[in-house]
mmCIF file of C-alpha atoms in Angstrom:
data_model
loop_
_atom_site.group_PDB
_atom_site.id
_atom_site.type_symbol
_atom_site.label_atom_id
_atom_site.label_comp_id
_atom_site.label_asym_id
_atom_site.label_seq_id
_atom_site.Cartn_x
_atom_site.Cartn_y
_atom_site.Cartn_z
ATOM 1 C CA GLY X 133 46.619 -175.673 17.516
ATOM 2 C CA ALA X 134 42.941 -176.424 17.204
ATOM 3 C CA VAL X 135 40.884 -174.810 14.454
ATOM 4 C CA VAL X 136 37.769 -172.756 15.018
ATOM 5 C CA SER X 137 35.883 -171.702 11.915
ATOM 6 C CA GLN X 138 33.524 -168.743 11.928
ATOM 7 C CA HIS X 139 31.107 -167.914 9.133
ATOM 8 C CA PRO X 140 30.415 -165.539 7.500
ATOM 9 C CA SER X 141 33.483 -163.326 7.690
ATOM 10 C CA ARG X 142 31.517 -160.298 6.527
ATOM 11 C CA VAL X 143 27.816 -159.555 6.350
ATOM 12 C CA ILE X 144 25.798 -156.495 5.472
ATOM 13 C CA CYS X 145 22.147 -156.488 6.402
ATOM 14 C CA LYS X 146 19.253 -154.083 6.452
ATOM 15 C CA SER X 147 18.025 -152.580 9.661
ATOM 16 C CA GLY X 148 15.292 -154.724 11.210
ATOM 17 C CA THR X 149 16.469 -158.034 9.778
ATOM 18 C CA SER X 150 18.176 -160.883 11.611
ATOM 19 C CA VAL X 151 21.638 -162.260 11.020
ATOM 20 C CA LYS X 152 23.032 -165.639 12.034
ATOM 21 C CA ILE X 153 26.734 -166.221 12.686
ATOM 22 C CA GLU X 154 28.144 -169.732 12.993
ATOM 23 C CA CYS X 155 31.095 -170.896 15.037
ATOM 24 C CA ARG X 156 32.451 -174.397 14.495
ATOM 25 C CA SER X 157 35.227 -176.297 16.206
ATOM 26 C CA LEU X 158 36.682 -178.351 13.350
ATOM 27 C CA ASP X 159 38.950 -180.849 15.042
ATOM 28 C CA PHE X 160 37.797 -181.018 18.641
ATOM 29 C CA GLN X 161 34.613 -181.049 20.647
ATOM 30 C CA ALA X 162 33.728 -177.937 22.565
ATOM 31 C CA THR X 163 31.164 -178.120 25.321
ATOM 32 C CA THR X 164 31.743 -174.431 25.901
ATOM 33 C CA MET X 165 32.134 -171.626 23.408
ATOM 34 C CA PHE X 166 32.357 -167.905 23.998
ATOM 35 C CA TRP X 167 31.037 -164.964 21.999
ATOM 36 C CA TYR X 168 32.809 -161.606 22.031
ATOM 37 C CA ARG X 169 32.188 -158.225 20.519
ATOM 38 C CA GLN X 170 34.951 -155.831 19.558
ATOM 39 C CA PHE X 171 34.611 -152.136 18.794
ATOM 40 C CA PRO X 172 37.320 -150.326 16.793
ATOM 41 C CA LYS X 173 40.541 -149.913 18.744
ATOM 42 C CA GLN X 174 38.972 -151.467 21.810
ATOM 43 C CA SER X 175 39.329 -154.725 23.609
ATOM 44 C CA LEU X 176 37.187 -157.802 23.203
ATOM 45 C CA MET X 177 34.123 -157.728 25.406
ATOM 46 C CA LEU X 178 32.633 -161.051 26.447
ATOM 47 C CA MET X 179 28.968 -161.191 25.503
ATOM 48 C CA ALA X 180 27.981 -164.682 26.557
ATOM 49 C CA THR X 181 29.147 -168.176 27.349
ATOM 50 C CA SER X 182 27.533 -170.837 25.199
ATOM 51 C CA ASN X 183 27.055 -174.271 26.771
ATOM 52 C CA GLU X 184 26.175 -177.321 24.716
ATOM 53 C CA GLY X 185 22.700 -178.568 25.515
ATOM 54 C CA SER X 186 21.789 -175.770 27.892
ATOM 55 C CA LYS X 187 21.013 -172.086 27.943
ATOM 56 C CA ALA X 188 23.745 -169.569 27.363
ATOM 57 C CA THR X 189 25.010 -167.395 30.171
ATOM 58 C CA TYR X 190 24.939 -163.723 29.261
ATOM 59 C CA GLU X 191 27.151 -160.982 30.651
ATOM 60 C CA GLN X 192 25.604 -158.033 32.395
ATOM 61 C CA GLY X 193 24.150 -155.529 29.957
ATOM 62 C CA VAL X 194 23.838 -157.950 27.034
ATOM 63 C CA GLU X 195 20.263 -158.390 25.807
ATOM 64 C CA LYS X 196 19.607 -162.116 25.558
ATOM 65 C CA ASP X 197 16.491 -161.589 23.445
ATOM 66 C CA LYS X 198 18.487 -159.614 20.933
ATOM 67 C CA PHE X 199 21.546 -161.851 20.792
ATOM 68 C CA LEU X 200 20.217 -165.393 20.598
ATOM 69 C CA ILE X 201 22.732 -168.142 21.182
ATOM 70 C CA ASN X 202 22.216 -171.781 20.337
ATOM 71 C CA HIS X 203 24.762 -174.507 21.064
ATOM 72 C CA ALA X 204 23.026 -177.577 19.705
ATOM 73 C CA SER X 205 26.069 -179.792 19.192
ATOM 74 C CA LEU X 206 29.587 -180.216 20.514
ATOM 75 C CA THR X 207 31.032 -178.548 17.417
ATOM 76 C CA LEU X 208 28.610 -175.762 16.586
ATOM 77 C CA SER X 209 27.380 -172.620 18.298
ATOM 78 C CA THR X 210 25.352 -169.918 16.574
ATOM 79 C CA LEU X 211 24.766 -166.274 17.412
ATOM 80 C CA THR X 212 21.696 -164.644 15.910
ATOM 81 C CA VAL X 213 21.432 -160.877 16.025
ATOM 82 C CA THR X 214 17.697 -160.233 15.894
ATOM 83 C CA SER X 215 16.101 -157.065 14.553
ATOM 84 C CA ALA X 216 19.502 -155.618 13.865
ATOM 85 C CA HIS X 217 20.098 -151.873 14.103
ATOM 86 C CA PRO X 218 23.070 -149.774 12.986
ATOM 87 C CA GLU X 219 24.401 -149.679 16.564
ATOM 88 C CA ASP X 220 24.790 -153.480 16.374
ATOM 89 C CA SER X 221 27.424 -153.003 13.689
ATOM 90 C CA SER X 222 30.609 -154.427 15.105
ATOM 91 C CA PHE X 223 33.168 -157.215 14.915
ATOM 92 C CA TYR X 224 31.958 -160.433 16.524
ATOM 93 C CA ILE X 225 34.384 -163.221 17.449
ATOM 94 C CA CYS X 226 33.798 -166.649 18.896
ATOM 95 C CA SER X 227 36.197 -168.875 20.759
ATOM 96 C CA ALA X 228 36.250 -172.497 21.851
ATOM 97 C CA GLY X 229 38.349 -174.239 24.450
ATOM 98 C CA VAL X 230 38.295 -173.363 28.090
ATOM 99 C CA PRO X 231 41.702 -172.207 29.295
ATOM 100 C CA GLY X 232 41.164 -173.229 32.874
ATOM 101 C CA GLY X 233 43.816 -175.405 34.347
ATOM 102 C CA GLY X 234 46.094 -177.701 32.373
ATOM 103 C CA ASN X 235 47.350 -176.438 29.070
ATOM 104 C CA THR X 236 44.018 -175.806 27.435
ATOM 105 C CA GLU X 237 44.128 -172.701 25.315
ATOM 106 C CA ALA X 238 41.338 -170.584 23.945
ATOM 107 C CA PHE X 239 41.138 -170.782 20.164
ATOM 108 C CA PHE X 240 39.417 -168.095 18.189
ATOM 109 C CA GLY X 241 37.482 -167.918 14.969
ATOM 110 C CA GLN X 242 38.315 -165.461 12.218
ATOM 111 C CA GLY X 243 35.632 -163.024 13.301
ATOM 112 C CA THR X 244 32.553 -161.627 11.555
ATOM 113 C CA ARG X 245 32.280 -158.007 10.508
ATOM 114 C CA LEU X 246 28.600 -157.070 10.762
ATOM 115 C CA THR X 247 27.391 -153.879 9.107
ATOM 116 C CA VAL X 248 23.764 -152.882 9.552
ATOM 117 C CA VAL X 249 22.530 -150.291 7.046
ATOM 118 C CA LYS L 268 36.075 -157.441 38.373
ATOM 119 C CA GLN L 269 39.320 -158.142 36.530
ATOM 120 C CA GLU L 270 40.842 -155.123 34.770
ATOM 121 C CA VAL L 271 43.594 -155.654 32.208
ATOM 122 C CA THR L 272 45.740 -152.770 31.007
ATOM 123 C CA GLN L 273 48.271 -152.744 28.188
ATOM 124 C CA ILE L 274 50.931 -150.113 27.793
ATOM 125 C CA PRO L 275 51.810 -148.593 25.417
ATOM 126 C CA ALA L 276 48.711 -148.414 23.235
ATOM 127 C CA ALA L 277 50.869 -148.052 20.140
ATOM 128 C CA LEU L 278 54.514 -148.578 19.302
ATOM 129 C CA SER L 279 56.564 -147.875 16.176
ATOM 130 C CA VAL L 280 60.102 -149.211 15.834
ATOM 131 C CA PRO L 281 62.655 -149.719 13.061
ATOM 132 C CA GLU L 282 63.247 -153.230 11.830
ATOM 133 C CA GLY L 283 65.661 -155.205 13.962
ATOM 134 C CA GLU L 284 64.836 -153.495 17.229
ATOM 135 C CA ASN L 285 63.563 -155.542 20.149
ATOM 136 C CA LEU L 286 59.968 -155.007 21.263
ATOM 137 C CA VAL L 287 58.734 -154.865 24.860
ATOM 138 C CA LEU L 288 54.996 -154.981 25.446
ATOM 139 C CA ASN L 289 53.506 -154.670 28.904
ATOM 140 C CA CYS L 290 50.338 -156.076 30.430
ATOM 141 C CA SER L 291 49.026 -155.582 33.959
ATOM 142 C CA PHE L 292 45.997 -157.041 35.703
ATOM 143 C CA THR L 293 44.249 -156.212 38.954
ATOM 144 C CA ASP L 294 43.225 -159.624 40.299
ATOM 145 C CA SER L 295 46.235 -161.903 40.725
ATOM 146 C CA ALA L 296 44.100 -165.037 41.244
ATOM 147 C CA ILE L 297 44.432 -166.143 37.639
ATOM 148 C CA TYR L 298 44.669 -169.608 36.113
ATOM 149 C CA ASN L 299 46.801 -168.502 33.213
ATOM 150 C CA LEU L 300 47.657 -165.650 30.871
ATOM 151 C CA GLN L 301 47.613 -165.778 27.111
ATOM 152 C CA TRP L 302 49.163 -163.480 24.507
ATOM 153 C CA PHE L 303 47.453 -163.117 21.138
ATOM 154 C CA ARG L 304 48.177 -161.447 17.848
ATOM 155 C CA GLN L 305 45.408 -159.779 15.847
ATOM 156 C CA ASP L 306 45.829 -158.538 12.292
ATOM 157 C CA PRO L 307 43.422 -155.830 11.046
ATOM 158 C CA GLY L 308 39.921 -157.208 10.546
ATOM 159 C CA LYS L 309 40.975 -160.698 11.548
ATOM 160 C CA GLY L 310 40.508 -163.040 14.459
ATOM 161 C CA LEU L 311 43.030 -163.838 17.158
ATOM 162 C CA THR L 312 46.086 -166.044 16.853
ATOM 163 C CA SER L 313 47.409 -167.505 20.074
ATOM 164 C CA LEU L 314 51.109 -166.785 20.611
ATOM 165 C CA LEU L 315 51.955 -167.976 24.096
ATOM 166 C CA LEU L 316 50.132 -169.424 27.080
ATOM 167 C CA ILE L 317 51.659 -169.086 30.552
ATOM 168 C CA GLN L 318 50.221 -171.107 33.404
ATOM 169 C CA SER L 319 49.883 -169.372 36.760
ATOM 170 C CA SER L 320 52.652 -171.552 38.197
ATOM 171 C CA GLN L 321 55.101 -170.608 35.431
ATOM 172 C CA ARG L 322 57.391 -167.591 35.236
ATOM 173 C CA GLU L 323 57.913 -167.504 31.481
ATOM 174 C CA GLN L 324 57.313 -169.133 28.136
ATOM 175 C CA THR L 325 59.332 -168.958 24.961
ATOM 176 C CA SER L 326 58.546 -169.621 21.333
ATOM 177 C CA GLY L 327 61.097 -168.670 18.718
ATOM 178 C CA ARG L 328 61.699 -164.919 18.912
ATOM 179 C CA LEU L 329 58.920 -164.500 21.465
ATOM 180 C CA ASN L 330 59.359 -164.631 25.202
ATOM 181 C CA ALA L 331 56.672 -163.863 27.760
ATOM 182 C CA SER L 332 57.197 -163.458 31.480
ATOM 183 C CA LEU L 333 54.631 -163.570 34.240
ATOM 184 C CA ASP L 334 54.810 -162.103 37.730
ATOM 185 C CA LYS L 335 51.487 -163.108 39.176
ATOM 186 C CA SER L 336 52.000 -161.528 42.562
ATOM 187 C CA SER L 337 52.517 -158.090 41.072
ATOM 188 C CA GLY L 338 49.942 -158.616 38.349
ATOM 189 C CA ARG L 339 52.284 -158.121 35.412
ATOM 190 C CA SER L 340 53.321 -159.831 32.214
ATOM 191 C CA THR L 341 55.757 -158.720 29.550
ATOM 192 C CA LEU L 342 56.010 -159.916 25.969
ATOM 193 C CA TYR L 343 59.429 -159.585 24.350
ATOM 194 C CA ILE L 344 59.854 -159.885 20.599
ATOM 195 C CA ALA L 345 63.467 -160.096 19.514
ATOM 196 C CA ALA L 346 64.824 -158.671 16.272
ATOM 197 C CA SER L 347 61.519 -157.306 15.048
ATOM 198 C CA GLN L 348 60.473 -157.676 11.406
ATOM 199 C CA PRO L 349 57.858 -155.817 9.334
ATOM 200 C CA GLY L 350 55.736 -158.971 9.483
ATOM 201 C CA ASP L 351 55.456 -158.488 13.236
ATOM 202 C CA SER L 352 53.274 -155.434 12.645
ATOM 203 C CA ALA L 353 49.921 -156.207 14.291
ATOM 204 C CA THR L 354 47.954 -155.620 17.470
ATOM 205 C CA TYR L 355 49.041 -157.722 20.440
ATOM 206 C CA LEU L 356 46.485 -158.583 23.091
ATOM 207 C CA CYS L 357 46.981 -160.123 26.483
ATOM 208 C CA ALA L 358 44.196 -161.946 28.277
ATOM 209 C CA VAL L 359 43.961 -163.445 31.737
ATOM 210 C CA PHE L 360 41.721 -166.322 32.692
ATOM 211 C CA ASN L 361 39.948 -166.351 36.032
ATOM 212 C CA ASP L 362 36.403 -166.691 37.233
ATOM 213 C CA TYR L 363 35.826 -168.979 34.245
ATOM 214 C CA LYS L 364 36.320 -166.255 31.668
ATOM 215 C CA LEU L 365 38.980 -164.438 29.698
ATOM 216 C CA SER L 366 39.504 -160.725 30.308
ATOM 217 C CA PHE L 367 41.330 -158.816 27.603
ATOM 218 C CA GLY L 368 43.453 -155.730 27.497
ATOM 219 C CA ALA L 369 42.841 -153.152 24.762
ATOM 220 C CA GLY L 370 46.025 -154.205 22.996
ATOM 221 C CA THR L 371 49.268 -152.657 21.787
ATOM 222 C CA THR L 372 49.410 -151.837 18.089
ATOM 223 C CA VAL L 373 52.913 -152.418 16.782
ATOM 224 C CA THR L 374 54.365 -151.010 13.572
ATOM 225 C CA VAL L 375 57.773 -152.241 12.471
ATOM 226 C CA ARG L 376 59.301 -149.933 9.858
ATOM 227 C CA ALA L 377 61.432 -151.494 7.125
#
């Protein structure tokens, strides 16, 4: 299957600072990428849909000024958590590939464990 | 809004036993359903993808069925091994997004 690389895998930051997470599709072009958040023992919650060359679409309840998404190329989307607080600590996962119709699957990155202290 | 439920939440079996994991969803107008495996602290690995027009998919010891009209899918894992211990997630795709269940955490005892 296709490879999606997410970096960093773990990050610890101080409260009030910003953190950038990268999501790259290594062997295919992705016009659309998705960002999820996962709390312990809970399901993945879609945060936003990242579209290359246009603004991201955020799910209800997700603060777009806090979670900045940039999808500047067909292989890279970034999520920046601005002015991070301890409640932002979570597991963030990106995916690429739109599983709509055909046999297109969603491929996921390795995830990023964010801890805000 | 699509709701996806997985039962049971956790399962512990001795090695060699077959596993049956259940997934149900509320909106049957789906494009496809995907089963994933997640190891602790890791991302998701795709196991099987079933198109809405299909009834089942098989890969090695894994078999997944789909009954779209009743909103159900079942993942069967034959002859379980300790290496199968992980959390298994199902996700359905409709309305241009994936909706996930909370997962079933499987422990296979040696």
